[in-house]
Short mmCIF file of C-alpha atoms and ligand atoms in Angstrom, two decimals:
data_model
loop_
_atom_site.label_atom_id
_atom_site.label_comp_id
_atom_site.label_asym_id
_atom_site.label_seq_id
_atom_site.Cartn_x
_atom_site.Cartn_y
_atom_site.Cartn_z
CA UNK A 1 70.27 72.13 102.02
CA UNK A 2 68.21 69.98 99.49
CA UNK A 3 67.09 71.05 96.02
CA UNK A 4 63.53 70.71 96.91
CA UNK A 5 63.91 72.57 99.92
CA UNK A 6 64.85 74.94 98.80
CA UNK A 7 62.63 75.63 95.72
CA UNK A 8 59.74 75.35 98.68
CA UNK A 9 61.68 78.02 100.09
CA UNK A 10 61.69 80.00 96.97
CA UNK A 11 58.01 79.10 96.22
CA UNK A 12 57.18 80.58 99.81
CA UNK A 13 58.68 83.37 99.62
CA UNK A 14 56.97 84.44 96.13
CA UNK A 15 54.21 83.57 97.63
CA UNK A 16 54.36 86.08 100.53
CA UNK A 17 55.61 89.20 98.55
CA UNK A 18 53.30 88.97 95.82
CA UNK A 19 55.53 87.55 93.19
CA UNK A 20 53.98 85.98 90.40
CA UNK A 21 55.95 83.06 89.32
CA UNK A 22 54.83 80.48 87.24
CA UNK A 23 52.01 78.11 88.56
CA UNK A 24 52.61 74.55 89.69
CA UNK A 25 51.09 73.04 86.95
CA UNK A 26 52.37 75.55 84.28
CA UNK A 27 55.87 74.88 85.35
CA UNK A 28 55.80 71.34 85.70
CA UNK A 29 54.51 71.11 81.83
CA UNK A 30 57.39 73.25 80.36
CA UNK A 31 59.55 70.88 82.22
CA UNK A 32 58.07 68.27 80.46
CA UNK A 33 58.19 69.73 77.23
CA UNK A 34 61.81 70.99 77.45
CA UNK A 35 62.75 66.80 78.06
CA UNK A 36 60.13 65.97 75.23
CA UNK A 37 61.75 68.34 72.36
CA UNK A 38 65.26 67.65 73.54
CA UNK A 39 65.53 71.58 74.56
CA UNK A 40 69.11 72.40 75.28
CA UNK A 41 69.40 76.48 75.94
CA UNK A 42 66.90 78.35 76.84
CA UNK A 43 66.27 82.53 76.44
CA UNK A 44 63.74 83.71 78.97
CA UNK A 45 62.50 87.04 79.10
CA UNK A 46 61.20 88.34 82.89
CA UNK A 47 63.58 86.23 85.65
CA UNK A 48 61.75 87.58 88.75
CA UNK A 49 63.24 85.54 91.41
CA UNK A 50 64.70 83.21 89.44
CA UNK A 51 62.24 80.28 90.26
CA UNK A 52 61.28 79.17 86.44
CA UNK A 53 65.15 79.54 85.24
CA UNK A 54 65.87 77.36 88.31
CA UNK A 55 63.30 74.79 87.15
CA UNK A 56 63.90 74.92 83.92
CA UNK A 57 67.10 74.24 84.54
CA UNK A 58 66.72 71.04 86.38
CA UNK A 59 64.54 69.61 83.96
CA UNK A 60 67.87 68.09 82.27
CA UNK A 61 71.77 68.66 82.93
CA UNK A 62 72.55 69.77 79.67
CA UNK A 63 70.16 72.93 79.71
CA UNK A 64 71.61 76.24 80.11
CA UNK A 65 69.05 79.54 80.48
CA UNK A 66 70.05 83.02 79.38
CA UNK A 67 67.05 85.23 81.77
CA UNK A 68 66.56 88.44 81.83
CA UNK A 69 65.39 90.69 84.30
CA UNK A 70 64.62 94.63 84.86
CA UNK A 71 63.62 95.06 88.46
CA UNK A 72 66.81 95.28 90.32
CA UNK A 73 65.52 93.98 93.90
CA UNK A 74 64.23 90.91 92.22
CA UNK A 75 67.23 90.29 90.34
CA UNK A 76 69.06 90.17 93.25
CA UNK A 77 67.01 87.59 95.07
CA UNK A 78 67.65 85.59 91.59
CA UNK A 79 71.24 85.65 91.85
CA UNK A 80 70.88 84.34 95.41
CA UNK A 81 68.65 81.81 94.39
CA UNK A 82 70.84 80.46 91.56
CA UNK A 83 73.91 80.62 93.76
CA UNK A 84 72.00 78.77 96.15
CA UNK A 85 71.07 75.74 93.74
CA UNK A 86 74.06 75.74 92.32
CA UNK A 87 73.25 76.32 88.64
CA UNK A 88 75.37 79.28 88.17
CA UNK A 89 77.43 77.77 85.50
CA UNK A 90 74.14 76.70 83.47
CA UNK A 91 71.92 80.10 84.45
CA UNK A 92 72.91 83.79 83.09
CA UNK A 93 71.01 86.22 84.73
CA UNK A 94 71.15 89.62 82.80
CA UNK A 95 70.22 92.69 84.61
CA UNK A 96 68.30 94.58 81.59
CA UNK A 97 64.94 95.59 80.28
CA UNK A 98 64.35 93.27 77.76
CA UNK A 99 63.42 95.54 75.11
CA UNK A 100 66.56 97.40 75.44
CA UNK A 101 69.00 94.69 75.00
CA UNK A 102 70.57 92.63 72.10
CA UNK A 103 71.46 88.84 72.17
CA UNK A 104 73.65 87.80 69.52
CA UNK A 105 72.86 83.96 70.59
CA UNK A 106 70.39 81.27 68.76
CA UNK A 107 68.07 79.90 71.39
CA UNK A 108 65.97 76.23 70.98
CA UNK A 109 63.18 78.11 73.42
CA UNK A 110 62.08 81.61 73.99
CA UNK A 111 60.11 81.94 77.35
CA UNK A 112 58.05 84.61 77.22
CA UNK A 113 57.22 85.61 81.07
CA UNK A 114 57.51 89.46 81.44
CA UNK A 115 55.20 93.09 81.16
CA UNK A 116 52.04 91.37 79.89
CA UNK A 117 51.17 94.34 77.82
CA UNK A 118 55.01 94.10 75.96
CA UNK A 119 54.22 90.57 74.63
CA UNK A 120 54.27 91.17 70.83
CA UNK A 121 57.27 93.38 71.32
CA UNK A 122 58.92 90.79 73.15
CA UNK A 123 57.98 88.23 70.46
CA UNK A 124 58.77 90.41 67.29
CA UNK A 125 62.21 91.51 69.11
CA UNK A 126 63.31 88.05 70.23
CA UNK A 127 61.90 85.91 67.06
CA UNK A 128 64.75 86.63 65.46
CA UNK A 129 67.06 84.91 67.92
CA UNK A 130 64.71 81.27 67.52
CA UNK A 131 66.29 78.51 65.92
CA UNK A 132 64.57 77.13 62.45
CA UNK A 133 62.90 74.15 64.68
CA UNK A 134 62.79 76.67 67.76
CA UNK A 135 59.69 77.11 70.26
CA UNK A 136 58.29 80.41 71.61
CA UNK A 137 56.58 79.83 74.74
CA UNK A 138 54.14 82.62 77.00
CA UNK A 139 52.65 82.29 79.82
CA UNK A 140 49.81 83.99 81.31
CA UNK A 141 47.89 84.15 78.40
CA UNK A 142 44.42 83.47 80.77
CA UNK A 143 45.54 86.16 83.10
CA UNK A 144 43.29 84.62 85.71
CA UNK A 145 40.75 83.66 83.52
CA UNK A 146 40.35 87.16 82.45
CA UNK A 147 41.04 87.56 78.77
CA UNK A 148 38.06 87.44 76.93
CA UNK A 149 35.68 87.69 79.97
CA UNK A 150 33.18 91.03 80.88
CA UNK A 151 35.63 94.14 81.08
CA UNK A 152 32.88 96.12 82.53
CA UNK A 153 33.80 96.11 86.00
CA UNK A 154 37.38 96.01 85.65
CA UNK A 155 39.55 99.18 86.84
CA UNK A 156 41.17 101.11 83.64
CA UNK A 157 44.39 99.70 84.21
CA UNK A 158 43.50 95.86 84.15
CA UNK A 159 41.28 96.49 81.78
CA UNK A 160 43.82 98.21 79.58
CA UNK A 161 46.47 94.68 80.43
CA UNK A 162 43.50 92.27 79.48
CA UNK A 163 42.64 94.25 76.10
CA UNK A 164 46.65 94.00 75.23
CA UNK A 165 46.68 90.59 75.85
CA UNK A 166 43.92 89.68 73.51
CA UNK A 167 45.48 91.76 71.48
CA UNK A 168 48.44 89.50 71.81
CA UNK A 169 46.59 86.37 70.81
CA UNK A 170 44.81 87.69 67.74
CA UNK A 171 48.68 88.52 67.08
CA UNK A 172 49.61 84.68 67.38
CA UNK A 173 46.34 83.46 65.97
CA UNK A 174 47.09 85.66 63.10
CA UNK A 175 50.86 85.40 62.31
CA UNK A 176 51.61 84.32 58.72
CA UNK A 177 54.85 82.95 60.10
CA UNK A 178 54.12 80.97 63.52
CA UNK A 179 51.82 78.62 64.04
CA UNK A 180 50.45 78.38 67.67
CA UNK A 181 48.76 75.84 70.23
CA UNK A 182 46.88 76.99 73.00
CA UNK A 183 47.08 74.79 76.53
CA UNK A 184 44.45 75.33 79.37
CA UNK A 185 47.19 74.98 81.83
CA UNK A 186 48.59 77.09 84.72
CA UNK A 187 47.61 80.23 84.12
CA UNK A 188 47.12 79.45 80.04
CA UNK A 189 50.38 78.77 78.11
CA UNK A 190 50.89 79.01 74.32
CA UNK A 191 53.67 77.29 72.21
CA UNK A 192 54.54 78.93 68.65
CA UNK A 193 56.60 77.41 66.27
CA UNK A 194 57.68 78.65 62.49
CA UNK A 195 55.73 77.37 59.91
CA UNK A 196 56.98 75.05 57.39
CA UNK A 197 58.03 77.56 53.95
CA UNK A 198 55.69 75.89 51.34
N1 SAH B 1 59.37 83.79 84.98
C1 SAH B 1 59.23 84.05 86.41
C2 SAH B 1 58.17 85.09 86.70
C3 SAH B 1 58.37 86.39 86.00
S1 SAH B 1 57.28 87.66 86.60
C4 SAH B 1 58.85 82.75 87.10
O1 SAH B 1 57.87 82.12 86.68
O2 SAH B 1 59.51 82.39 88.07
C5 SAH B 1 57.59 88.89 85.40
C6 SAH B 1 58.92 89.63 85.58
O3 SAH B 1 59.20 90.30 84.37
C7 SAH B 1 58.89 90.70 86.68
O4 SAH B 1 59.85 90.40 87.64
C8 SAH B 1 59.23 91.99 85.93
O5 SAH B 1 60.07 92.85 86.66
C9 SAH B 1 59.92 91.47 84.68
N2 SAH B 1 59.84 92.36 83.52
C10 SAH B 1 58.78 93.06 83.08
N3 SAH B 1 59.08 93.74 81.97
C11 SAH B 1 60.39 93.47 81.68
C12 SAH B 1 61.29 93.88 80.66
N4 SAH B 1 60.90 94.72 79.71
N5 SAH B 1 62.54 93.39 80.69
C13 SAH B 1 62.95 92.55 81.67
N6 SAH B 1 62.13 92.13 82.66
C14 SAH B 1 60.88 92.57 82.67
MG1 MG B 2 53.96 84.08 84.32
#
């Protein structure tokens, strides 16, 4: 079966069990990005399914992603979906939570795609695996245009997510040691990078 096919296939089925992989535009500019900045391996933190390793992946040959992933059913489907594609020699899917687990690797890109409300643990954890001239990259930072917008009506628990997240950008807009951009795209990406030691 053909590549695109098959990612429909993979997009469809997401799509039907509620899986929330990255949207079309979101995707499709992290491709971009990865070709732009030359990004060779990637370290990406929530695989679900295994769509954006997969895409990532394509972007160019020579990128190889390390993903991890905690829920065992979806990790599965990810293995299957790698197999499938063919990109088991460039994708290692680790079956961990992400918080628990050490990577001895240097990575050009951090993806940051997992437990919204673990984002600065993810990114204080997994800074230390970024390369000088590395990128750390989240997505979901809108949440559905959410963050920042009237928690009145919200239940507790989304209201407890959004207030995390914005929590999460204050952290970034903050950080003495990464400087980030902010893109109204997908579902609201950002892109941090070390700052130059003056
Ligand atoms: N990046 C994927 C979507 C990931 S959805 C794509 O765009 O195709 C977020 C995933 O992160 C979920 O499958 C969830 O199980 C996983 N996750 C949440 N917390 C995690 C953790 N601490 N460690 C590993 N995976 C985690
Ligand atoms: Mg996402």
């Amino acid at each position: 079966m053909d590549q695109e096919f098959l990612i429909r296939k993979i997009e469809k089925y997401a799509d039907q069990k509620g899986i929330p992989i990255m949207e079309k535009e979101g995707i499709e500019f992290l491709c971009e990005f990865i070709k732009l900045n030359k990004v060779k391996n990637i370290l990406e933190i929530g695989s679900a399914i295994g769509y954006s390793a997969i895409k990532m992946a394509l972007s160019s040959e020579d990128v190889t992603v390390t993903t991890i992933e905690k829920d065992k059913d979806r990790y599965i489907e990810a293995v299957k979906n790698i197999k499938k594609l063919k990109l088991d020699s460039r994708i290692t899917l680790i079956f961990a939570d992400a918080l628990d687990f050490d990577i001895e690797e240097d990575f050009d890109l951090i993806f940051i795609d997992a437990a919204k409300s673990q984002y600065i643990k993810f990114f204080n954890k997994f800074s230390k695996n970024l390369k000088p001239k590395g990128f750390i990259v989240t997505d979901n930072i809108n949440f559905h245009g959410l963050t920042y917008s009237d928690k009145t009506k919200m239940s507790k628990n989304l209201r407890q997510l959004i207030t995390k997240l914005e929590k999460y950008i204050n952290f970034l807009n903050d950080n003495k040691d990464f400087k980030t951009r902010f893109f109204e795209i997908g579902d609201g990406i950002a892109i941090s990078r070390r700052r130059r030691k003056k």
